[in-house]
Short mmCIF file of N, CA and C in Angstrom, two decimals:
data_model
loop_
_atom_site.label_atom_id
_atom_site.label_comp_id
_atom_site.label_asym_id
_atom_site.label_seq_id
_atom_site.Cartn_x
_atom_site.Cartn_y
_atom_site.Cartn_z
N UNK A 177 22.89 -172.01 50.87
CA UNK A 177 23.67 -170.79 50.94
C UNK A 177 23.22 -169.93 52.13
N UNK A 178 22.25 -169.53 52.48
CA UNK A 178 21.38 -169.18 53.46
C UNK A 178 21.86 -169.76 54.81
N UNK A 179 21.67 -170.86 54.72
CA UNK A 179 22.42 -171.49 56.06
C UNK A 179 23.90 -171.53 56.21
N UNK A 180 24.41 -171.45 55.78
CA UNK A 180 26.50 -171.00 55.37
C UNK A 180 26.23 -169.34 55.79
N UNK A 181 25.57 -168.44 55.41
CA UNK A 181 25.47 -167.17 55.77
C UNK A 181 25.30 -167.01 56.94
N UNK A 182 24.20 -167.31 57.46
CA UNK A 182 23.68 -167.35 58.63
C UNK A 182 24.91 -167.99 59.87
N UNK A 183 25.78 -168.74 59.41
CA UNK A 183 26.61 -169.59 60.42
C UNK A 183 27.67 -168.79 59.99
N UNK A 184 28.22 -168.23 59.20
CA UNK A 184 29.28 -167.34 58.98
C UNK A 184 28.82 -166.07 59.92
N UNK A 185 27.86 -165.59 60.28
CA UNK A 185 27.39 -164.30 60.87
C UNK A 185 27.30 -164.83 62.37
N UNK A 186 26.35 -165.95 62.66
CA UNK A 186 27.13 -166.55 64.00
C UNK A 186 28.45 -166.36 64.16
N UNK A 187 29.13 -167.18 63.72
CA UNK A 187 30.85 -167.40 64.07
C UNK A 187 31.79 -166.29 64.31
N UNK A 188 30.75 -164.59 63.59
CA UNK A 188 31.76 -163.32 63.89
C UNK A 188 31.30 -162.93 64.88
N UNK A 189 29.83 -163.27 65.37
CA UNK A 189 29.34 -162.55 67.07
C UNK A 189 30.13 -163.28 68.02
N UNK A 190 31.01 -164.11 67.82
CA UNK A 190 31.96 -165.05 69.23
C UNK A 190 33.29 -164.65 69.03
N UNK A 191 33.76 -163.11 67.95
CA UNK A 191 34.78 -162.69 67.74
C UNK A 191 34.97 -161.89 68.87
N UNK A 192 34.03 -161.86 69.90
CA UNK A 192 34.22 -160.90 71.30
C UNK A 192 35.41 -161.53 72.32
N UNK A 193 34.95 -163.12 72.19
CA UNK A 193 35.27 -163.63 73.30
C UNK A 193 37.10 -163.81 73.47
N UNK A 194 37.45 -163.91 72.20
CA UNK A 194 38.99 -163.70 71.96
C UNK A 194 39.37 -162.27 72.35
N UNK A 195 38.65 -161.32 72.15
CA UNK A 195 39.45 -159.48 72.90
C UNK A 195 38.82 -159.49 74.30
N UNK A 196 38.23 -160.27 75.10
CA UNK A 196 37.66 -160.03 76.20
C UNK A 196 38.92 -160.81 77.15
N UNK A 197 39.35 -161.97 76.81
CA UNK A 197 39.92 -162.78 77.15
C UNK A 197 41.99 -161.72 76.89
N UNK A 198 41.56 -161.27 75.98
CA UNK A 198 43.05 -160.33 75.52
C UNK A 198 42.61 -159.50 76.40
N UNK A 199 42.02 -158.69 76.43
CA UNK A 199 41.70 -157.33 77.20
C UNK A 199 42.20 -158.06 78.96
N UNK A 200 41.51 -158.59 79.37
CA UNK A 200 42.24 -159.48 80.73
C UNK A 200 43.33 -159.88 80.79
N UNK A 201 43.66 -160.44 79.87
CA UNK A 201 45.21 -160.69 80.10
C UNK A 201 46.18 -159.58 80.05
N UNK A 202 46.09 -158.41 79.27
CA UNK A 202 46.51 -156.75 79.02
C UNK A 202 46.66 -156.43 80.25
N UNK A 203 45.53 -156.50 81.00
CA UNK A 203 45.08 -155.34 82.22
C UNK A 203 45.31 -156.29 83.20
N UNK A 204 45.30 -157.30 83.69
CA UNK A 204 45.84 -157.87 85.04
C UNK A 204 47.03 -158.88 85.26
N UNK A 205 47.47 -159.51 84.00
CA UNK A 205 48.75 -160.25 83.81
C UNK A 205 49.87 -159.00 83.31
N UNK A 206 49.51 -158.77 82.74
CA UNK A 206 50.58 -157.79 82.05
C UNK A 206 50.59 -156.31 82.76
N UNK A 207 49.82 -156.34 83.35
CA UNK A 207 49.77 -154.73 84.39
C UNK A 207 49.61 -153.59 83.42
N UNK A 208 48.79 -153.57 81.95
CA UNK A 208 48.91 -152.15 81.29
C UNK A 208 48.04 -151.36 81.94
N UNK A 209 47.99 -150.00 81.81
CA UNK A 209 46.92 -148.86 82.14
C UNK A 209 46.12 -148.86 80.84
N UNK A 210 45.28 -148.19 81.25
CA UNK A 210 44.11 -148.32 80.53
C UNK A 210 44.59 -147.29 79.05
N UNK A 211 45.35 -146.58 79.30
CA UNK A 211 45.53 -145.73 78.13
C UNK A 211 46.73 -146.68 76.99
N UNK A 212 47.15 -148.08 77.47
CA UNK A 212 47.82 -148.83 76.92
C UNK A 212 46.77 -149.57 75.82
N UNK A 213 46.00 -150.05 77.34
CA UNK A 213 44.41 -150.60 76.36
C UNK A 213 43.76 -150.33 75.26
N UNK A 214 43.76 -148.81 75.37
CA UNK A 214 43.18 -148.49 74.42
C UNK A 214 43.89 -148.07 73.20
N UNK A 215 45.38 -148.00 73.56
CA UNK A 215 45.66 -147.91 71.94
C UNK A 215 45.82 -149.14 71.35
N UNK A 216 45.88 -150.14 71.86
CA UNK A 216 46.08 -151.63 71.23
C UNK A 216 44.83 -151.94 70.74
N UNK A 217 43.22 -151.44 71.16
CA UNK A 217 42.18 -151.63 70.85
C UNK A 217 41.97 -150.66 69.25
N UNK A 218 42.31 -149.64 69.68
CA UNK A 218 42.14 -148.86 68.71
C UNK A 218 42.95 -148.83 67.28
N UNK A 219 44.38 -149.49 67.75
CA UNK A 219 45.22 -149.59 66.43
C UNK A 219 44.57 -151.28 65.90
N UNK A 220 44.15 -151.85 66.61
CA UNK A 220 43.79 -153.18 66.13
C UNK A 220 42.13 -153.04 65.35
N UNK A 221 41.64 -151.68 65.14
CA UNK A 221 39.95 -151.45 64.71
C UNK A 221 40.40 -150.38 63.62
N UNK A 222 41.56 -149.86 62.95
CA UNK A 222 42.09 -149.55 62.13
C UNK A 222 41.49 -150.17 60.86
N UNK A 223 41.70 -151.30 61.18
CA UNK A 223 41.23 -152.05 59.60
C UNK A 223 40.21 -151.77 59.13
N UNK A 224 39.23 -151.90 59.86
CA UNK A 224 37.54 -151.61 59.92
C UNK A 224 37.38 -150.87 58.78
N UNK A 225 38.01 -149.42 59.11
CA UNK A 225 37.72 -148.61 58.63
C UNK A 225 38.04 -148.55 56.92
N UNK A 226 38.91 -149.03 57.16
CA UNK A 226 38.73 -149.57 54.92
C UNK A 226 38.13 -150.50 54.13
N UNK A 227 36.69 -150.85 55.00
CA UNK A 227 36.16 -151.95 54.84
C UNK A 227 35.36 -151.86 53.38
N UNK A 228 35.41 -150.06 52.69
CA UNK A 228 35.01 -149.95 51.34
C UNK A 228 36.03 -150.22 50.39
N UNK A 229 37.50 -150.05 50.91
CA UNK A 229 38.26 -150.15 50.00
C UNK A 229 38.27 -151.88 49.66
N UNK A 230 38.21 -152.52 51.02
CA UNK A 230 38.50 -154.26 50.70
C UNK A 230 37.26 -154.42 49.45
N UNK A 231 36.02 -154.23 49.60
CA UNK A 231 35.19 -153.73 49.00
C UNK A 231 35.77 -154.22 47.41
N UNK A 232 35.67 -152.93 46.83
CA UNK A 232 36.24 -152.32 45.93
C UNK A 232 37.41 -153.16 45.27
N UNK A 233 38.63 -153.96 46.21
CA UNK A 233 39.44 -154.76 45.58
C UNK A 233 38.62 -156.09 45.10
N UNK A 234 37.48 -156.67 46.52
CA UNK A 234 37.32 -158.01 45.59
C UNK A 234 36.78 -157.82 45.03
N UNK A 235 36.02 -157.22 44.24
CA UNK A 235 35.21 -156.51 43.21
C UNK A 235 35.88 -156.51 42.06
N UNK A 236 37.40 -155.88 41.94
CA UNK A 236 37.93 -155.50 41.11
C UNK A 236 38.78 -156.59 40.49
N UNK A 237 39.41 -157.23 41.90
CA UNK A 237 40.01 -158.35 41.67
C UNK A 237 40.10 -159.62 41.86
N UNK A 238 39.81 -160.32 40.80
CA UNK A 238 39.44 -162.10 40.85
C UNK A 238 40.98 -162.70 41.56
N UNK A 239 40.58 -163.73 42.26
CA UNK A 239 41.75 -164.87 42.70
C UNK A 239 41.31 -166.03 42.10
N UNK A 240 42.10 -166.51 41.61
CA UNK A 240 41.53 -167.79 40.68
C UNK A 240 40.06 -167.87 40.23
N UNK A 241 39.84 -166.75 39.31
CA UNK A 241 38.62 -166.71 39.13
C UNK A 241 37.43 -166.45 39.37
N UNK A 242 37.26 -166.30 41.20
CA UNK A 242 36.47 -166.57 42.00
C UNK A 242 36.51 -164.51 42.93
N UNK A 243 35.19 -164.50 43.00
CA UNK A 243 35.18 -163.07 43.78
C UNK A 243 35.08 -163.21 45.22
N UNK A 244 34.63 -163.92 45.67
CA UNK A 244 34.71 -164.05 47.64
C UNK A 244 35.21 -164.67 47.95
N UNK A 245 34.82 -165.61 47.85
CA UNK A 245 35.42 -167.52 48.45
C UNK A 245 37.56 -167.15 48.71
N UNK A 246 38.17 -166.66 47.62
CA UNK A 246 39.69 -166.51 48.11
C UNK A 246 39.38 -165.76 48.73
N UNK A 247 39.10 -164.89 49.24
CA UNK A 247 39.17 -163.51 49.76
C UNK A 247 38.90 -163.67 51.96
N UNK A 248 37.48 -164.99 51.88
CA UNK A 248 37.31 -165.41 52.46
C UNK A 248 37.88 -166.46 53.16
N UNK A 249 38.83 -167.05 52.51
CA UNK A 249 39.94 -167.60 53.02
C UNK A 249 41.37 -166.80 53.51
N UNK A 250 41.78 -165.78 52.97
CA UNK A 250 42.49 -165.12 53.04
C UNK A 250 42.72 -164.19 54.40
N UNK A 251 41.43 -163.86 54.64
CA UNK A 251 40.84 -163.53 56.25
C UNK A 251 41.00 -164.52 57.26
N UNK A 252 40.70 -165.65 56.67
CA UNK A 252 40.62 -166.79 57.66
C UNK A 252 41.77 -167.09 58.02
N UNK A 253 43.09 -167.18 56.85
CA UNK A 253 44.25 -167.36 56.98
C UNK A 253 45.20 -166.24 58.16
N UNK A 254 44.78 -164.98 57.64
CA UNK A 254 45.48 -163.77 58.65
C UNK A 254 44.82 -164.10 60.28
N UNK A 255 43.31 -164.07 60.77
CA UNK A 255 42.83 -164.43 61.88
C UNK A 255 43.91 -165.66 62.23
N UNK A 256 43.92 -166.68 61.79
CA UNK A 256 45.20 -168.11 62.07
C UNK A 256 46.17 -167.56 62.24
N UNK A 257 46.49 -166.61 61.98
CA UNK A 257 48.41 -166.29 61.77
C UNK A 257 47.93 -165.05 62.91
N UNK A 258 47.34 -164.55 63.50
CA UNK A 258 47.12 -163.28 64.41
C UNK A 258 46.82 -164.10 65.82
N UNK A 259 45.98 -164.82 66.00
CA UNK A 259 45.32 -165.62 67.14
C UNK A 259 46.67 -166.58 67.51
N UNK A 260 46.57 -167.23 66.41
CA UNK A 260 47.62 -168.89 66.82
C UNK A 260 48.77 -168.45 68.03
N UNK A 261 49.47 -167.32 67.02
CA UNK A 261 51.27 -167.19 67.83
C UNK A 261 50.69 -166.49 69.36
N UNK A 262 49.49 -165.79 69.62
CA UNK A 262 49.20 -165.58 70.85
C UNK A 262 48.48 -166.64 71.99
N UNK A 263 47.86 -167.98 71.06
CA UNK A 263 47.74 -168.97 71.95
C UNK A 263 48.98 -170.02 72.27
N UNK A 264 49.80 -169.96 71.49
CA UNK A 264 50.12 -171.28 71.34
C UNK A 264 51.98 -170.67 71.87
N UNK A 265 52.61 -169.77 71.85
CA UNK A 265 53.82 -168.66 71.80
C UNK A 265 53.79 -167.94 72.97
N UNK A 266 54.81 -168.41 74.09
CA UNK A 266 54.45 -167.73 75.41
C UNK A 266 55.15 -166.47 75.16
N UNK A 267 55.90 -166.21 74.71
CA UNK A 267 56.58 -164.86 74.38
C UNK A 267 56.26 -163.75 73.66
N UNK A 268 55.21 -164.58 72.57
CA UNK A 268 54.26 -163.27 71.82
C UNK A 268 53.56 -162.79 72.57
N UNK A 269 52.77 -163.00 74.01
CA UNK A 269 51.80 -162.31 74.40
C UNK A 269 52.07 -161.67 75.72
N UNK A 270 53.49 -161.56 75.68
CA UNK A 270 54.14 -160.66 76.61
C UNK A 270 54.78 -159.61 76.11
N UNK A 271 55.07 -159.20 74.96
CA UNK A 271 55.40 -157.83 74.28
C UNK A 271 54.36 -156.93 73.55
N UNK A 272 54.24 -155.58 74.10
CA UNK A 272 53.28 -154.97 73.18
C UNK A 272 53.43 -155.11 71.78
N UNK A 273 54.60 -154.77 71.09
CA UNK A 273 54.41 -154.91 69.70
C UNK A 273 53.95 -155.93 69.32
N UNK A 274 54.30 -157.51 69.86
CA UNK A 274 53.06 -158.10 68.90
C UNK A 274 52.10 -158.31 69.30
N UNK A 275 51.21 -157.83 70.69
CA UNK A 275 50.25 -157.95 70.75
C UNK A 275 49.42 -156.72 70.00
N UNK A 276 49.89 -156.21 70.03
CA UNK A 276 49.38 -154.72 68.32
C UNK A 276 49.38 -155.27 67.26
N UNK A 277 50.49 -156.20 66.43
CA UNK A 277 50.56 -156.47 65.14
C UNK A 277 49.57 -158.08 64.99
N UNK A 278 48.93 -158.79 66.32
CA UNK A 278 48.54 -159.65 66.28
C UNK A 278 46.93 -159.10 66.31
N UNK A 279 46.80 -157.92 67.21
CA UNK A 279 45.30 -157.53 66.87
C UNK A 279 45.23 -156.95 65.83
N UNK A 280 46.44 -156.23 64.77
CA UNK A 280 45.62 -155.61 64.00
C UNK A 280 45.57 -156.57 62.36
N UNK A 281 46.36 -158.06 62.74
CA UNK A 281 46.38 -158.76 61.84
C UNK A 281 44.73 -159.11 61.73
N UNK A 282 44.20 -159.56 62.80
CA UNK A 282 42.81 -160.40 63.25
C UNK A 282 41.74 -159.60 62.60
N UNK A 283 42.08 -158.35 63.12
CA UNK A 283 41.13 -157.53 62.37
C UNK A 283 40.68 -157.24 61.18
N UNK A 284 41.79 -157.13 60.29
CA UNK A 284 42.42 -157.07 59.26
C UNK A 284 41.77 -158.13 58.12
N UNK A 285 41.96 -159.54 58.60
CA UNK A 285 41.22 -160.75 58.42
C UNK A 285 39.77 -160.67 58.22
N UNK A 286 39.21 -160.20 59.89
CA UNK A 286 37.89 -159.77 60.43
C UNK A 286 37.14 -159.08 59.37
N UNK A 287 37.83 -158.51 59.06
CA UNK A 287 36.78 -157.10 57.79
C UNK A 287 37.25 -157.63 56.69
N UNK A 288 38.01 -157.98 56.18
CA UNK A 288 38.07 -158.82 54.62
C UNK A 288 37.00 -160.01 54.87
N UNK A 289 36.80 -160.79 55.74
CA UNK A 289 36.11 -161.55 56.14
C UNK A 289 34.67 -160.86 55.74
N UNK A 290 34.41 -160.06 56.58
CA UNK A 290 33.10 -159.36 56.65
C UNK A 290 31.93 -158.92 55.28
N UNK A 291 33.36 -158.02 54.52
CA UNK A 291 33.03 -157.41 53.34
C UNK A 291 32.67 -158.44 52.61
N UNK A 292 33.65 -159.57 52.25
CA UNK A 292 33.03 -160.65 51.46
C UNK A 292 32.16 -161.22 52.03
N UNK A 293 31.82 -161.95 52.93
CA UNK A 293 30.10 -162.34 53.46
C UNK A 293 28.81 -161.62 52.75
N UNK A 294 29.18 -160.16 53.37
CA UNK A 294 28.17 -159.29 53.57
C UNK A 294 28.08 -158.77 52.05
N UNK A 295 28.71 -159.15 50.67
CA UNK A 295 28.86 -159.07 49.32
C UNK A 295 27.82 -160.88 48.87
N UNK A 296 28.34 -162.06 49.68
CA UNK A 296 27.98 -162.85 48.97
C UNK A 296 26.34 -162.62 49.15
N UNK A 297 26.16 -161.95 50.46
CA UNK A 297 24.48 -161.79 50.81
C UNK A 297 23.64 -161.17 50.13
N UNK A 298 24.27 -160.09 49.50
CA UNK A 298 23.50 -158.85 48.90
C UNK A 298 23.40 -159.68 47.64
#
């Protein structure tokens, strides 16, 4: 279990390299200003911030029984559905709106992700 933790906490410090790689493509393919940047950064770190409430639901509420493990998939699933249509979809990553609804899916994922880890640890 220890080692699954430990590699789950790896695998979120390389969550940079996907907004570093977005952030470049924003600012020199797509020509935004920086005040574009930052609201796509900032509406996509939205999630974060209810990271007591995610909390609080898997706590409250079982998925088949189980308190992290769905929950932890469920993150994993939204990150897939946020990332994918911007690698793989030449047209998603040329409109702001879904490059907003694709960061703030990831994120979204990111901290449901988080909360349950950082629950199975404690």
């Amino acid at each position: 279990m220890l080692l699954l933790c430990g590699f789950g906490y790896w695998v979120q410090g390389f969550r940079c390299f996907p907004w570093l790689a977005l952030n470049f493509h924003m600012a020199h393919n797509l020509d935004f200003q920086p005040s574009v940047l930052q609201l796509v950064q900032n509406s996509g770190n939205l999630p974060m911030v209810a990271k007591p409430l995610y909390g609080i639901l898997s706590d409250a509420l079982y998925i088949g029984g189980a308190h992290r493990i769905p929950y932890v998939s469920i993150g994993v699933l939204l990150q897939v559905l946020s990332w994918g249509p911007l690698a793989l979809i030449p047209f998603v990553r040329e409109a702001l709106p879904t490059l907003m609804t694709c960061a703030l899916l990831s994120n979204l994922g990111a901290a449901i992700i988080e909360v349950a880890q950082d629950a199975l640890v404690a």
